[in-house]
mmCIF file of C-alpha atoms and ligand atoms in Angstrom:
data_model
loop_
_atom_site.group_PDB
_atom_site.id
_atom_site.type_symbol
_atom_site.label_atom_id
_atom_site.label_comp_id
_atom_site.label_asym_id
_atom_site.label_seq_id
_atom_site.Cartn_x
_atom_site.Cartn_y
_atom_site.Cartn_z
ATOM 1 C CA MET A 231 128.597 70.568 -147.862
ATOM 2 C CA ALA A 232 130.788 73.513 -146.978
ATOM 3 C CA THR A 233 133.542 74.150 -149.510
ATOM 4 C CA PHE A 234 137.050 75.228 -148.563
ATOM 5 C CA SER A 235 139.742 76.702 -150.761
ATOM 6 C CA GLN A 236 142.510 74.197 -151.375
ATOM 7 C CA ARG A 237 145.569 74.722 -149.258
ATOM 8 C CA VAL A 238 148.535 72.518 -148.363
ATOM 9 C CA PHE A 239 150.169 72.524 -144.933
ATOM 10 C CA SER A 240 152.966 70.335 -143.637
ATOM 11 C CA GLY A 241 155.665 70.416 -140.975
ATOM 12 C CA VAL A 242 159.069 68.950 -140.218
ATOM 13 C CA GLN A 243 160.652 68.776 -136.775
ATOM 14 C CA PRO A 244 164.047 70.409 -136.280
ATOM 15 C CA THR A 245 165.361 67.467 -134.271
ATOM 16 C CA GLY A 246 168.527 65.877 -135.581
ATOM 17 C CA ASN A 247 169.684 64.891 -139.006
ATOM 18 C CA LEU A 248 167.273 65.187 -141.888
ATOM 19 C CA HIS A 249 167.421 61.922 -143.781
ATOM 20 C CA LEU A 250 166.320 60.328 -147.021
ATOM 21 C CA GLY A 251 162.983 59.299 -145.453
ATOM 22 C CA ASN A 252 162.173 62.924 -144.630
ATOM 23 C CA TYR A 253 163.214 63.940 -148.119
ATOM 24 C CA LEU A 254 161.409 61.284 -150.159
ATOM 25 C CA GLY A 255 158.379 60.887 -147.887
ATOM 26 C CA ALA A 256 157.840 64.601 -147.378
ATOM 27 C CA ILE A 257 160.134 67.380 -148.640
ATOM 28 C CA GLN A 258 160.467 66.205 -152.258
ATOM 29 C CA ARG A 259 156.682 66.012 -152.394
ATOM 30 C CA PHE A 260 156.303 69.494 -150.861
ATOM 31 C CA VAL A 261 158.220 70.767 -153.877
ATOM 32 C CA GLU A 262 155.933 69.048 -156.397
ATOM 33 C CA LEU A 263 152.770 70.372 -154.749
ATOM 34 C CA GLN A 264 153.860 73.998 -155.170
ATOM 35 C CA GLU A 265 152.685 73.966 -158.756
ATOM 36 C CA ARG A 266 149.114 73.008 -157.878
ATOM 37 C CA TYR A 267 148.383 74.492 -154.458
ATOM 38 C CA GLU A 268 148.976 77.403 -152.167
ATOM 39 C CA CYS A 269 151.474 75.837 -149.722
ATOM 40 C CA ILE A 270 152.533 76.512 -146.139
ATOM 41 C CA TYR A 271 155.626 74.667 -144.891
ATOM 42 C CA CYS A 272 156.551 74.902 -141.254
ATOM 43 C CA VAL A 273 159.591 74.078 -139.139
ATOM 44 C CA VAL A 274 157.774 72.811 -136.064
ATOM 45 C CA ASP A 275 159.994 73.982 -133.228
ATOM 46 C CA LEU A 276 157.208 73.842 -130.614
ATOM 47 C CA HIS A 277 156.933 70.119 -131.339
ATOM 48 C CA ALA A 278 160.685 69.696 -130.902
ATOM 49 C CA ILE A 279 160.629 70.680 -127.216
ATOM 50 C CA THR A 280 158.295 67.794 -126.298
ATOM 51 C CA VAL A 281 161.617 66.035 -125.689
ATOM 52 C CA PRO A 282 164.749 67.737 -124.273
ATOM 53 C CA GLN A 283 166.679 70.006 -126.668
ATOM 54 C CA LYS A 284 169.865 72.009 -126.273
ATOM 55 C CA PRO A 285 168.926 75.614 -127.170
ATOM 56 C CA ALA A 286 171.942 76.418 -129.379
ATOM 57 C CA GLU A 287 171.575 73.107 -131.207
ATOM 58 C CA LEU A 288 167.852 73.696 -131.698
ATOM 59 C CA THR A 289 168.559 77.097 -133.272
ATOM 60 C CA ARG A 290 170.999 75.463 -135.690
ATOM 61 C CA GLN A 291 168.549 72.729 -136.578
ATOM 62 C CA ILE A 292 165.698 75.164 -137.243
ATOM 63 C CA ARG A 293 167.990 76.842 -139.780
ATOM 64 C CA GLU A 294 169.035 73.484 -141.194
ATOM 65 C CA VAL A 295 165.465 72.335 -141.901
ATOM 66 C CA THR A 296 164.753 75.726 -143.463
ATOM 67 C CA ALA A 297 167.872 75.369 -145.615
ATOM 68 C CA ALA A 298 166.695 71.894 -146.685
ATOM 69 C CA PHE A 299 163.302 73.271 -147.733
ATOM 70 C CA LEU A 300 164.931 75.971 -149.831
ATOM 71 C CA ALA A 301 167.692 73.760 -151.243
ATOM 72 C CA ALA A 302 165.125 71.158 -152.304
ATOM 73 C CA GLY A 303 163.336 73.819 -154.333
ATOM 74 C CA ILE A 304 160.576 75.315 -152.189
ATOM 75 C CA ASP A 305 160.003 78.924 -153.231
ATOM 76 C CA PRO A 306 159.536 81.038 -150.086
ATOM 77 C CA ARG A 307 158.213 84.014 -152.035
ATOM 78 C CA ARG A 308 155.363 82.232 -153.784
ATOM 79 C CA HIS A 309 154.609 80.070 -150.736
ATOM 80 C CA ILE A 310 155.083 80.361 -146.973
ATOM 81 C CA VAL A 311 158.081 78.971 -145.062
ATOM 82 C CA PHE A 312 158.332 79.773 -141.340
ATOM 83 C CA ASN A 313 159.021 78.376 -137.885
ATOM 84 C CA GLN A 314 156.026 77.535 -135.747
ATOM 85 C CA SER A 315 156.910 79.414 -132.552
ATOM 86 C CA GLN A 316 156.709 82.773 -134.371
ATOM 87 C CA VAL A 317 152.956 82.323 -134.813
ATOM 88 C CA SER A 318 151.406 82.021 -131.367
ATOM 89 C CA ALA A 319 148.015 81.013 -132.780
ATOM 90 C CA HIS A 320 149.333 77.440 -133.122
ATOM 91 C CA ALA A 321 149.661 77.107 -129.352
ATOM 92 C CA GLU A 322 146.411 78.970 -128.762
ATOM 93 C CA LEU A 323 144.339 76.724 -131.020
ATOM 94 C CA ALA A 324 146.106 73.666 -129.582
ATOM 95 C CA TRP A 325 144.648 74.611 -126.194
ATOM 96 C CA VAL A 326 141.162 74.699 -127.672
ATOM 97 C CA PHE A 327 141.800 71.292 -129.227
ATOM 98 C CA ASN A 328 143.060 69.941 -125.887
ATOM 99 C CA CYS A 329 139.512 70.604 -124.773
ATOM 100 C CA VAL A 330 137.957 69.005 -127.882
ATOM 101 C CA ALA A 331 140.061 65.824 -128.172
ATOM 102 C CA ARG A 332 139.292 63.004 -125.733
ATOM 103 C CA MET A 333 141.840 61.271 -123.502
ATOM 104 C CA GLY A 334 140.861 57.987 -125.115
ATOM 105 C CA TRP A 335 141.773 59.291 -128.572
ATOM 106 C CA LEU A 336 145.248 60.364 -127.487
ATOM 107 C CA ASN A 337 145.754 57.145 -125.514
ATOM 108 C CA ARG A 338 145.523 55.271 -128.797
ATOM 109 C CA MET A 339 148.365 57.170 -130.497
ATOM 110 C CA THR A 340 151.089 54.656 -131.309
ATOM 111 C CA GLN A 341 153.786 57.297 -131.794
ATOM 112 C CA PHE A 342 153.385 58.445 -128.186
ATOM 113 C CA LYS A 343 153.746 54.868 -127.004
ATOM 114 C CA GLU A 344 156.902 54.424 -129.093
ATOM 115 C CA LYS A 345 158.450 57.729 -128.079
ATOM 116 C CA ALA A 346 157.547 57.554 -124.393
ATOM 117 C CA GLY A 347 158.770 53.959 -124.199
ATOM 118 C CA LYS A 348 158.548 52.160 -120.872
ATOM 119 C CA ASP A 349 158.996 55.262 -118.747
ATOM 120 C CA ARG A 350 155.644 56.830 -119.554
ATOM 121 C CA GLU A 351 155.315 58.542 -116.162
ATOM 122 C CA ASN A 352 158.375 60.571 -117.020
ATOM 123 C CA ALA A 353 157.303 61.660 -120.541
ATOM 124 C CA SER A 354 156.386 65.335 -120.883
ATOM 125 C CA VAL A 355 152.696 66.230 -120.976
ATOM 126 C CA GLY A 356 153.541 67.969 -124.263
ATOM 127 C CA LEU A 357 154.589 64.663 -125.809
ATOM 128 C CA PHE A 358 151.158 63.263 -124.935
ATOM 129 C CA THR A 359 149.180 66.213 -126.322
ATOM 130 C CA TYR A 360 151.501 66.612 -129.331
ATOM 131 C CA PRO A 361 148.816 65.397 -131.798
ATOM 132 C CA ASP A 362 146.484 68.213 -130.683
ATOM 133 C CA LEU A 363 149.188 70.749 -131.550
ATOM 134 C CA MET A 364 149.654 69.040 -134.898
ATOM 135 C CA ALA A 365 145.911 69.311 -135.562
ATOM 136 C CA ALA A 366 146.135 73.000 -134.653
ATOM 137 C CA ASP A 367 149.068 73.506 -137.063
ATOM 138 C CA ILE A 368 146.965 72.239 -139.925
ATOM 139 C CA LEU A 369 143.573 73.632 -138.984
ATOM 140 C CA VAL A 370 144.707 77.115 -137.990
ATOM 141 C CA TYR A 371 145.206 77.546 -141.768
ATOM 142 C CA ARG A 372 142.082 75.507 -142.557
ATOM 143 C CA ALA A 373 144.375 73.444 -144.793
ATOM 144 C CA THR A 374 142.738 70.800 -146.960
ATOM 145 C CA HIS A 375 145.761 68.673 -147.961
ATOM 146 C CA VAL A 376 148.661 67.443 -145.845
ATOM 147 C CA PRO A 377 151.614 65.678 -147.500
ATOM 148 C CA VAL A 378 153.309 63.357 -144.981
ATOM 149 C CA GLY A 379 155.045 59.998 -144.718
ATOM 150 C CA ASP A 380 153.096 56.927 -143.705
ATOM 151 C CA ASP A 381 154.087 57.264 -140.024
ATOM 152 C CA GLN A 382 151.880 60.372 -139.657
ATOM 153 C CA LYS A 383 148.706 58.690 -140.877
ATOM 154 C CA GLN A 384 147.218 58.162 -137.421
ATOM 155 C CA HIS A 385 147.862 61.796 -136.469
ATOM 156 C CA LEU A 386 146.026 62.927 -139.597
ATOM 157 C CA GLU A 387 143.067 60.730 -138.709
ATOM 158 C CA LEU A 388 143.008 62.348 -135.275
ATOM 159 C CA THR A 389 143.117 65.789 -136.912
ATOM 160 C CA ARG A 390 140.007 64.899 -138.898
ATOM 161 C CA ASP A 391 138.287 63.618 -135.752
ATOM 162 C CA ILE A 392 139.067 66.879 -133.949
ATOM 163 C CA ALA A 393 137.808 68.984 -136.858
ATOM 164 C CA GLN A 394 134.660 66.908 -137.074
ATOM 165 C CA LYS A 395 133.943 67.089 -133.339
ATOM 166 C CA PHE A 396 134.505 70.837 -133.259
ATOM 167 C CA ASN A 397 132.160 71.270 -136.233
ATOM 168 C CA ASN A 398 129.513 69.084 -134.552
ATOM 169 C CA ASP A 399 129.814 70.443 -131.009
ATOM 170 C CA TYR A 400 129.608 74.069 -132.146
ATOM 171 C CA ARG A 401 127.375 73.620 -135.160
ATOM 172 C CA GLU A 402 124.718 76.105 -134.043
ATOM 173 C CA SER A 403 127.262 78.774 -133.209
ATOM 174 C CA ILE A 404 129.171 78.146 -136.451
ATOM 175 C CA GLU A 405 125.963 78.755 -138.385
ATOM 176 C CA ALA A 406 124.935 81.718 -136.235
ATOM 177 C CA ASN A 407 128.300 83.349 -136.934
ATOM 178 C CA GLY A 408 127.755 82.971 -140.667
ATOM 179 C CA PHE A 409 130.294 80.222 -141.392
ATOM 180 C CA GLY A 410 127.833 77.767 -142.899
ATOM 181 C CA GLU A 411 127.547 74.271 -141.529
ATOM 182 C CA ALA A 412 131.220 73.494 -140.855
ATOM 183 C CA TYR A 413 134.096 75.759 -139.829
ATOM 184 C CA PHE A 414 137.038 73.399 -140.275
ATOM 185 C CA PRO A 415 137.673 71.260 -143.359
ATOM 186 C CA LEU A 416 138.485 67.580 -142.805
ATOM 187 C CA PRO A 417 142.034 67.617 -144.172
ATOM 188 C CA GLU A 418 143.189 64.860 -146.448
ATOM 189 C CA ALA A 419 146.534 63.142 -145.875
ATOM 190 C CA LEU A 420 148.584 62.902 -149.056
ATOM 191 C CA ILE A 421 150.605 59.739 -148.445
ATOM 192 C CA GLN A 422 151.750 58.751 -151.883
ATOM 193 C CA GLY A 423 154.561 57.469 -154.029
ATOM 194 C CA PRO A 424 157.055 54.638 -153.734
ATOM 195 C CA ALA A 425 158.773 56.095 -150.621
ATOM 196 C CA ARG A 426 155.947 56.770 -148.193
ATOM 197 C CA ARG A 427 157.788 54.614 -145.655
ATOM 198 C CA VAL A 428 161.553 54.479 -146.184
ATOM 199 C CA MET A 429 163.105 51.758 -144.061
ATOM 200 C CA SER A 430 166.469 51.513 -142.280
ATOM 201 C CA LEU A 431 169.358 50.465 -144.533
ATOM 202 C CA ARG A 432 170.423 48.042 -141.801
ATOM 203 C CA ASP A 433 167.057 46.429 -141.083
ATOM 204 C CA GLY A 434 164.186 46.355 -143.569
ATOM 205 C CA SER A 435 161.638 45.918 -140.794
ATOM 206 C CA ARG A 436 162.446 49.258 -139.123
ATOM 207 C CA LYS A 437 161.669 52.763 -140.286
ATOM 208 C CA MET A 438 164.578 54.996 -141.307
ATOM 209 C CA SER A 439 164.722 57.428 -138.402
ATOM 210 C CA LYS A 440 166.677 60.316 -136.927
ATOM 211 C CA SER A 441 166.921 58.501 -133.626
ATOM 212 C CA ASP A 442 168.477 55.233 -134.859
ATOM 213 C CA PRO A 443 171.855 54.970 -133.083
ATOM 214 C CA SER A 444 173.521 53.611 -136.249
ATOM 215 C CA ASP A 445 174.372 56.312 -138.789
ATOM 216 C CA TYR A 446 174.631 53.508 -141.367
ATOM 217 C CA SER A 447 170.870 53.015 -141.037
ATOM 218 C CA ARG A 448 170.131 56.273 -142.849
ATOM 219 C CA ILE A 449 171.386 58.615 -145.555
ATOM 220 C CA ASN A 450 171.491 62.164 -144.243
ATOM 221 C CA LEU A 451 170.808 65.056 -146.585
ATOM 222 C CA THR A 452 174.184 66.540 -145.713
ATOM 223 C CA ASP A 453 176.179 63.309 -146.235
ATOM 224 C CA SER A 454 179.161 63.530 -148.593
ATOM 225 C CA ALA A 455 179.234 61.494 -151.818
ATOM 226 C CA ASP A 456 181.663 59.075 -150.137
ATOM 227 C CA ALA A 457 179.407 58.580 -147.141
ATOM 228 C CA ILE A 458 176.392 57.966 -149.382
ATOM 229 C CA ALA A 459 178.341 55.417 -151.432
ATOM 230 C CA GLN A 460 179.559 53.568 -148.334
ATOM 231 C CA LYS A 461 176.121 53.431 -146.759
ATOM 232 C CA VAL A 462 174.432 52.148 -149.920
ATOM 233 C CA ARG A 463 177.171 49.528 -150.481
ATOM 234 C CA LYS A 464 176.825 48.321 -146.884
ATOM 235 C CA ALA A 465 173.019 48.304 -146.989
ATOM 236 C CA LYS A 466 171.532 44.963 -146.002
ATOM 237 C CA THR A 467 170.221 42.843 -148.895
ATOM 238 C CA ASP A 468 169.363 39.214 -149.544
ATOM 239 C CA PRO A 469 171.236 36.740 -151.773
ATOM 240 C CA LEU A 470 168.749 36.650 -154.668
ATOM 241 C CA PRO A 471 168.882 38.799 -157.813
ATOM 242 C CA LEU A 472 166.198 41.477 -158.187
ATOM 243 C CA PRO A 473 162.790 40.236 -159.361
ATOM 244 C CA SER A 474 161.300 41.472 -162.629
ATOM 245 C CA GLU A 475 157.907 42.262 -161.146
ATOM 246 C CA GLU A 476 156.697 44.056 -158.052
ATOM 247 C CA ALA A 477 154.997 40.946 -156.652
ATOM 248 C CA GLY A 478 158.480 39.450 -156.346
ATOM 249 C CA LEU A 479 159.345 42.056 -153.662
ATOM 250 C CA ALA A 480 156.867 40.594 -151.167
ATOM 251 C CA ASP A 481 158.759 39.101 -148.192
ATOM 252 C CA ARG A 482 161.948 40.825 -149.349
ATOM 253 C CA PRO A 483 161.813 44.004 -147.243
ATOM 254 C CA GLU A 484 165.390 45.155 -147.929
ATOM 255 C CA ALA A 485 165.053 44.691 -151.689
ATOM 256 C CA ASP A 486 161.651 46.394 -151.613
ATOM 257 C CA ASN A 487 163.137 49.339 -149.717
ATOM 258 C CA LEU A 488 166.085 49.896 -152.079
ATOM 259 C CA VAL A 489 163.854 49.620 -155.144
ATOM 260 C CA GLY A 490 161.412 52.087 -153.569
ATOM 261 C CA ILE A 491 164.234 54.537 -152.841
ATOM 262 C CA TYR A 492 165.533 54.253 -156.388
ATOM 263 C CA ALA A 493 162.044 54.751 -157.817
ATOM 264 C CA ALA A 494 161.349 57.833 -155.679
ATOM 265 C CA LEU A 495 164.716 59.401 -156.514
ATOM 266 C CA ALA A 496 164.210 58.717 -160.231
ATOM 267 C CA GLY A 497 160.578 59.860 -160.284
ATOM 268 C CA ARG A 498 159.518 56.412 -161.507
ATOM 269 C CA THR A 499 157.375 53.551 -160.197
ATOM 270 C CA LYS A 500 158.824 50.407 -158.627
ATOM 271 C CA ALA A 501 157.476 48.419 -161.588
ATOM 272 C CA GLU A 502 159.427 50.634 -163.995
ATOM 273 C CA VAL A 503 162.610 50.207 -161.964
ATOM 274 C CA LEU A 504 162.181 46.430 -161.921
ATOM 275 C CA ALA A 505 161.526 46.380 -165.660
ATOM 276 C CA GLU A 506 165.040 47.817 -166.002
ATOM 277 C CA PHE A 507 166.863 45.972 -163.194
ATOM 278 C CA GLY A 508 164.939 42.672 -162.926
ATOM 279 C CA GLY A 509 167.464 39.801 -162.869
ATOM 280 C CA ALA A 510 170.348 42.113 -161.857
ATOM 281 C CA GLN A 511 172.568 41.333 -158.867
ATOM 282 C CA PHE A 512 172.525 43.782 -155.957
ATOM 283 C CA SER A 513 176.112 44.818 -156.666
ATOM 284 C CA ALA A 514 175.072 46.268 -160.037
ATOM 285 C CA PHE A 515 171.856 47.759 -158.688
ATOM 286 C CA LYS A 516 173.658 49.342 -155.741
ATOM 287 C CA SER A 517 176.171 51.007 -158.078
ATOM 288 C CA ALA A 518 173.297 52.551 -160.011
ATOM 289 C CA LEU A 519 171.645 53.592 -156.730
ATOM 290 C CA VAL A 520 174.866 55.253 -155.518
ATOM 291 C CA ASP A 521 175.154 57.241 -158.748
ATOM 292 C CA LEU A 522 171.522 58.318 -158.629
ATOM 293 C CA SER A 523 171.623 59.213 -154.907
ATOM 294 C CA VAL A 524 174.778 61.271 -155.289
ATOM 295 C CA ALA A 525 173.405 63.016 -158.395
ATOM 296 C CA ARG A 526 170.148 63.901 -156.635
ATOM 297 C CA LEU A 527 171.310 64.579 -153.073
ATOM 298 C CA GLY A 528 174.757 66.060 -153.721
ATOM 299 C CA PRO A 529 173.482 69.406 -155.042
ATOM 300 C CA ILE A 530 170.899 69.650 -152.231
ATOM 301 C CA GLY A 531 173.540 69.049 -149.551
ATOM 302 C CA ALA A 532 175.863 71.601 -151.172
ATOM 303 C CA GLU A 533 173.111 74.217 -151.380
ATOM 304 C CA MET A 534 172.146 73.538 -147.749
ATOM 305 C CA ARG A 535 175.731 74.197 -146.659
ATOM 306 C CA ARG A 536 175.826 77.411 -148.690
ATOM 307 C CA LEU A 537 172.555 78.644 -147.201
ATOM 308 C CA MET A 538 173.536 77.654 -143.663
ATOM 309 C CA ALA A 539 176.500 80.010 -143.935
ATOM 310 C CA ASP A 540 174.052 82.901 -144.418
ATOM 311 C CA GLU A 541 172.096 82.906 -141.179
ATOM 312 C CA ALA A 542 170.711 86.385 -141.733
ATOM 313 C CA TYR A 543 169.103 85.298 -144.991
ATOM 314 C CA ILE A 544 167.561 82.134 -143.494
ATOM 315 C CA ASP A 545 166.199 84.094 -140.538
ATOM 316 C CA SER A 546 164.724 86.728 -142.846
ATOM 317 C CA VAL A 547 162.887 84.039 -144.819
ATOM 318 C CA LEU A 548 161.405 82.717 -141.565
ATOM 319 C CA VAL A 549 160.360 86.161 -140.303
ATOM 320 C CA ASP A 550 158.753 87.079 -143.614
ATOM 321 C CA GLY A 551 156.965 83.722 -143.821
ATOM 322 C CA ALA A 552 155.775 84.030 -140.223
ATOM 323 C CA ASN A 553 154.321 87.482 -140.899
ATOM 324 C CA ARG A 554 152.223 86.099 -143.749
ATOM 325 C CA ALA A 555 151.265 82.943 -141.832
ATOM 326 C CA ARG A 556 150.228 85.015 -138.801
ATOM 327 C CA ALA A 557 147.776 87.054 -140.839
ATOM 328 C CA ILE A 558 145.904 83.884 -141.831
ATOM 329 C CA ALA A 559 146.147 82.223 -138.407
ATOM 330 C CA GLU A 560 144.953 85.299 -136.496
ATOM 331 C CA GLN A 561 141.818 85.465 -138.585
ATOM 332 C CA THR A 562 141.091 81.834 -137.707
ATOM 333 C CA MET A 563 141.564 82.578 -134.008
ATOM 334 C CA LYS A 564 139.128 85.498 -134.215
ATOM 335 C CA ASP A 565 136.552 83.224 -135.843
ATOM 336 C CA VAL A 566 137.149 80.462 -133.306
ATOM 337 C CA LYS A 567 136.767 82.882 -130.404
ATOM 338 C CA ASP A 568 133.459 84.082 -131.824
ATOM 339 C CA ILE A 569 132.299 80.496 -132.304
ATOM 340 C CA LEU A 570 133.283 79.606 -128.708
ATOM 341 C CA GLY A 571 131.516 82.672 -127.307
ATOM 342 C CA PHE A 572 134.608 84.488 -126.006
ATOM 343 C CA ILE A 573 134.683 88.290 -125.916
ATOM 344 C CA ARG A 574 137.323 90.116 -127.985
ATOM 345 C CA ALA A 575 138.124 93.634 -129.187
ATOM 346 C CA ARG A 576 136.409 94.502 -132.452
HETATM 347 P P1 TYM B 273 158.952 64.394 -138.643
HETATM 348 O O1 TYM B 273 159.693 65.641 -138.369
HETATM 349 O O2 TYM B 273 159.266 63.185 -137.824
HETATM 350 O O3 TYM B 273 159.131 63.986 -140.164
HETATM 351 C C1 TYM B 273 158.947 64.929 -141.206
HETATM 352 C C2 TYM B 273 158.269 64.254 -142.388
HETATM 353 O O4 TYM B 273 159.085 63.154 -142.843
HETATM 354 C C3 TYM B 273 158.282 61.984 -142.924
HETATM 355 N N1 TYM B 273 159.128 60.821 -142.627
HETATM 356 C C4 TYM B 273 159.241 59.743 -143.424
HETATM 357 N N2 TYM B 273 158.668 59.459 -144.620
HETATM 358 C C5 TYM B 273 159.006 58.281 -145.186
HETATM 359 N N3 TYM B 273 159.866 57.384 -144.610
HETATM 360 C C6 TYM B 273 160.448 57.635 -143.416
HETATM 361 N N4 TYM B 273 161.304 56.771 -142.866
HETATM 362 C C7 TYM B 273 160.131 58.873 -142.767
HETATM 363 N N5 TYM B 273 160.526 59.431 -141.591
HETATM 364 C C8 TYM B 273 159.895 60.627 -141.530
HETATM 365 C C9 TYM B 273 157.201 62.169 -141.875
HETATM 366 O O5 TYM B 273 156.080 61.344 -142.126
HETATM 367 C C10 TYM B 273 156.897 63.645 -142.020
HETATM 368 O O6 TYM B 273 155.991 63.863 -143.083
HETATM 369 N N6 TYM B 273 154.539 65.232 -136.450
HETATM 370 C C11 TYM B 273 155.340 65.510 -137.614
HETATM 371 C C12 TYM B 273 155.607 66.978 -137.836
HETATM 372 C C13 TYM B 273 154.382 67.825 -137.872
HETATM 373 C C14 TYM B 273 153.450 67.919 -138.929
HETATM 374 C C15 TYM B 273 152.485 68.881 -138.503
HETATM 375 C C16 TYM B 273 153.330 67.277 -140.158
HETATM 376 C C17 TYM B 273 153.973 68.690 -136.907
HETATM 377 N N7 TYM B 273 152.841 69.334 -137.277
HETATM 378 C C18 TYM B 273 151.400 69.206 -139.312
HETATM 379 C C19 TYM B 273 152.223 67.623 -140.958
HETATM 380 C C20 TYM B 273 151.282 68.579 -140.542
HETATM 381 C C21 TYM B 273 156.686 64.821 -137.451
HETATM 382 O O7 TYM B 273 157.113 64.530 -136.366
HETATM 383 O O8 TYM B 273 157.384 64.667 -138.615
#
């Protein structure tokens, strides 16, 4: 088996409000992984334009996601933080993967079906091939670990399929070029913790999402303490007190969601939270959840606002990160071109 050095890659789209699901399912976990891995965190602006964007708004949102990364505690000097469009190798490798992935594989992607909705004829081609670009994001750094929320699981499986097919189809050339028996690692999705799928505060059967028309369905990272308190107090619940054990959360999606949020914010398991709050009414539990949410998210929101006021600093972080990312990605593209049999300057 070929061995690959351990590297984390993940991305967040700069499309609309960053919410608690993005934070607990992804960004908070990006921060933890910094201690154990070399990490690359990307604001995926090329992905954003698969659906219409207003240019000035997109610029602002690229800075906002960057500010969220930094405010949450990602260190852009020890690790890499950048926006995708500054490293053209992402788009270049995505083209190669468009030629590796099969139509049938992409036809099975549930996120495309959800996002394209009924009017599939009118969806952009980019929205359809989006998972190939995502595979390129990860594999252009030959990353081995990818922290994401549960909704990205299918895309990660596709990434592994693409890596595997490339390694198989070009095996002879990979060996002939001295890369051993496999060029790309099969990256592992890190989908962990009590908040891998944070649900809407209004409906425990739906994912918390940027596109939900109701702002009460989600807590945004930039919400004020008052807004957080109101949204938690209005969150849908059921009439029963909280159970004392996790099994008691089955068939109680709203209770399960709030307990999961509390656990993730507190760095505890759901079982530990229920050991403390089992038997409590929601009114008491919600008060504790408001306090915890405000204590955890308040400083992040404040730091995001401070950073957002310093555009030059944010942009300099992205340019510096992109320069370091490009050096890695360009080497991969040279290797891939050699493996494919293209001619290039030496
Ligand atoms: P995006 O921008 O929709 O979401 C960013 C991250 O937040 C996670 N997430 C959630 N986690 C838990 N509960 C939720 N309700 C919730 N909503 C969102 C997502 O799983 C994701 O980890 N395709 C990706 C971006 C991407 C990417 C990549 C990720 C592009 N290239 C390469 C990893 C590696 C996306 O649209 O995420």
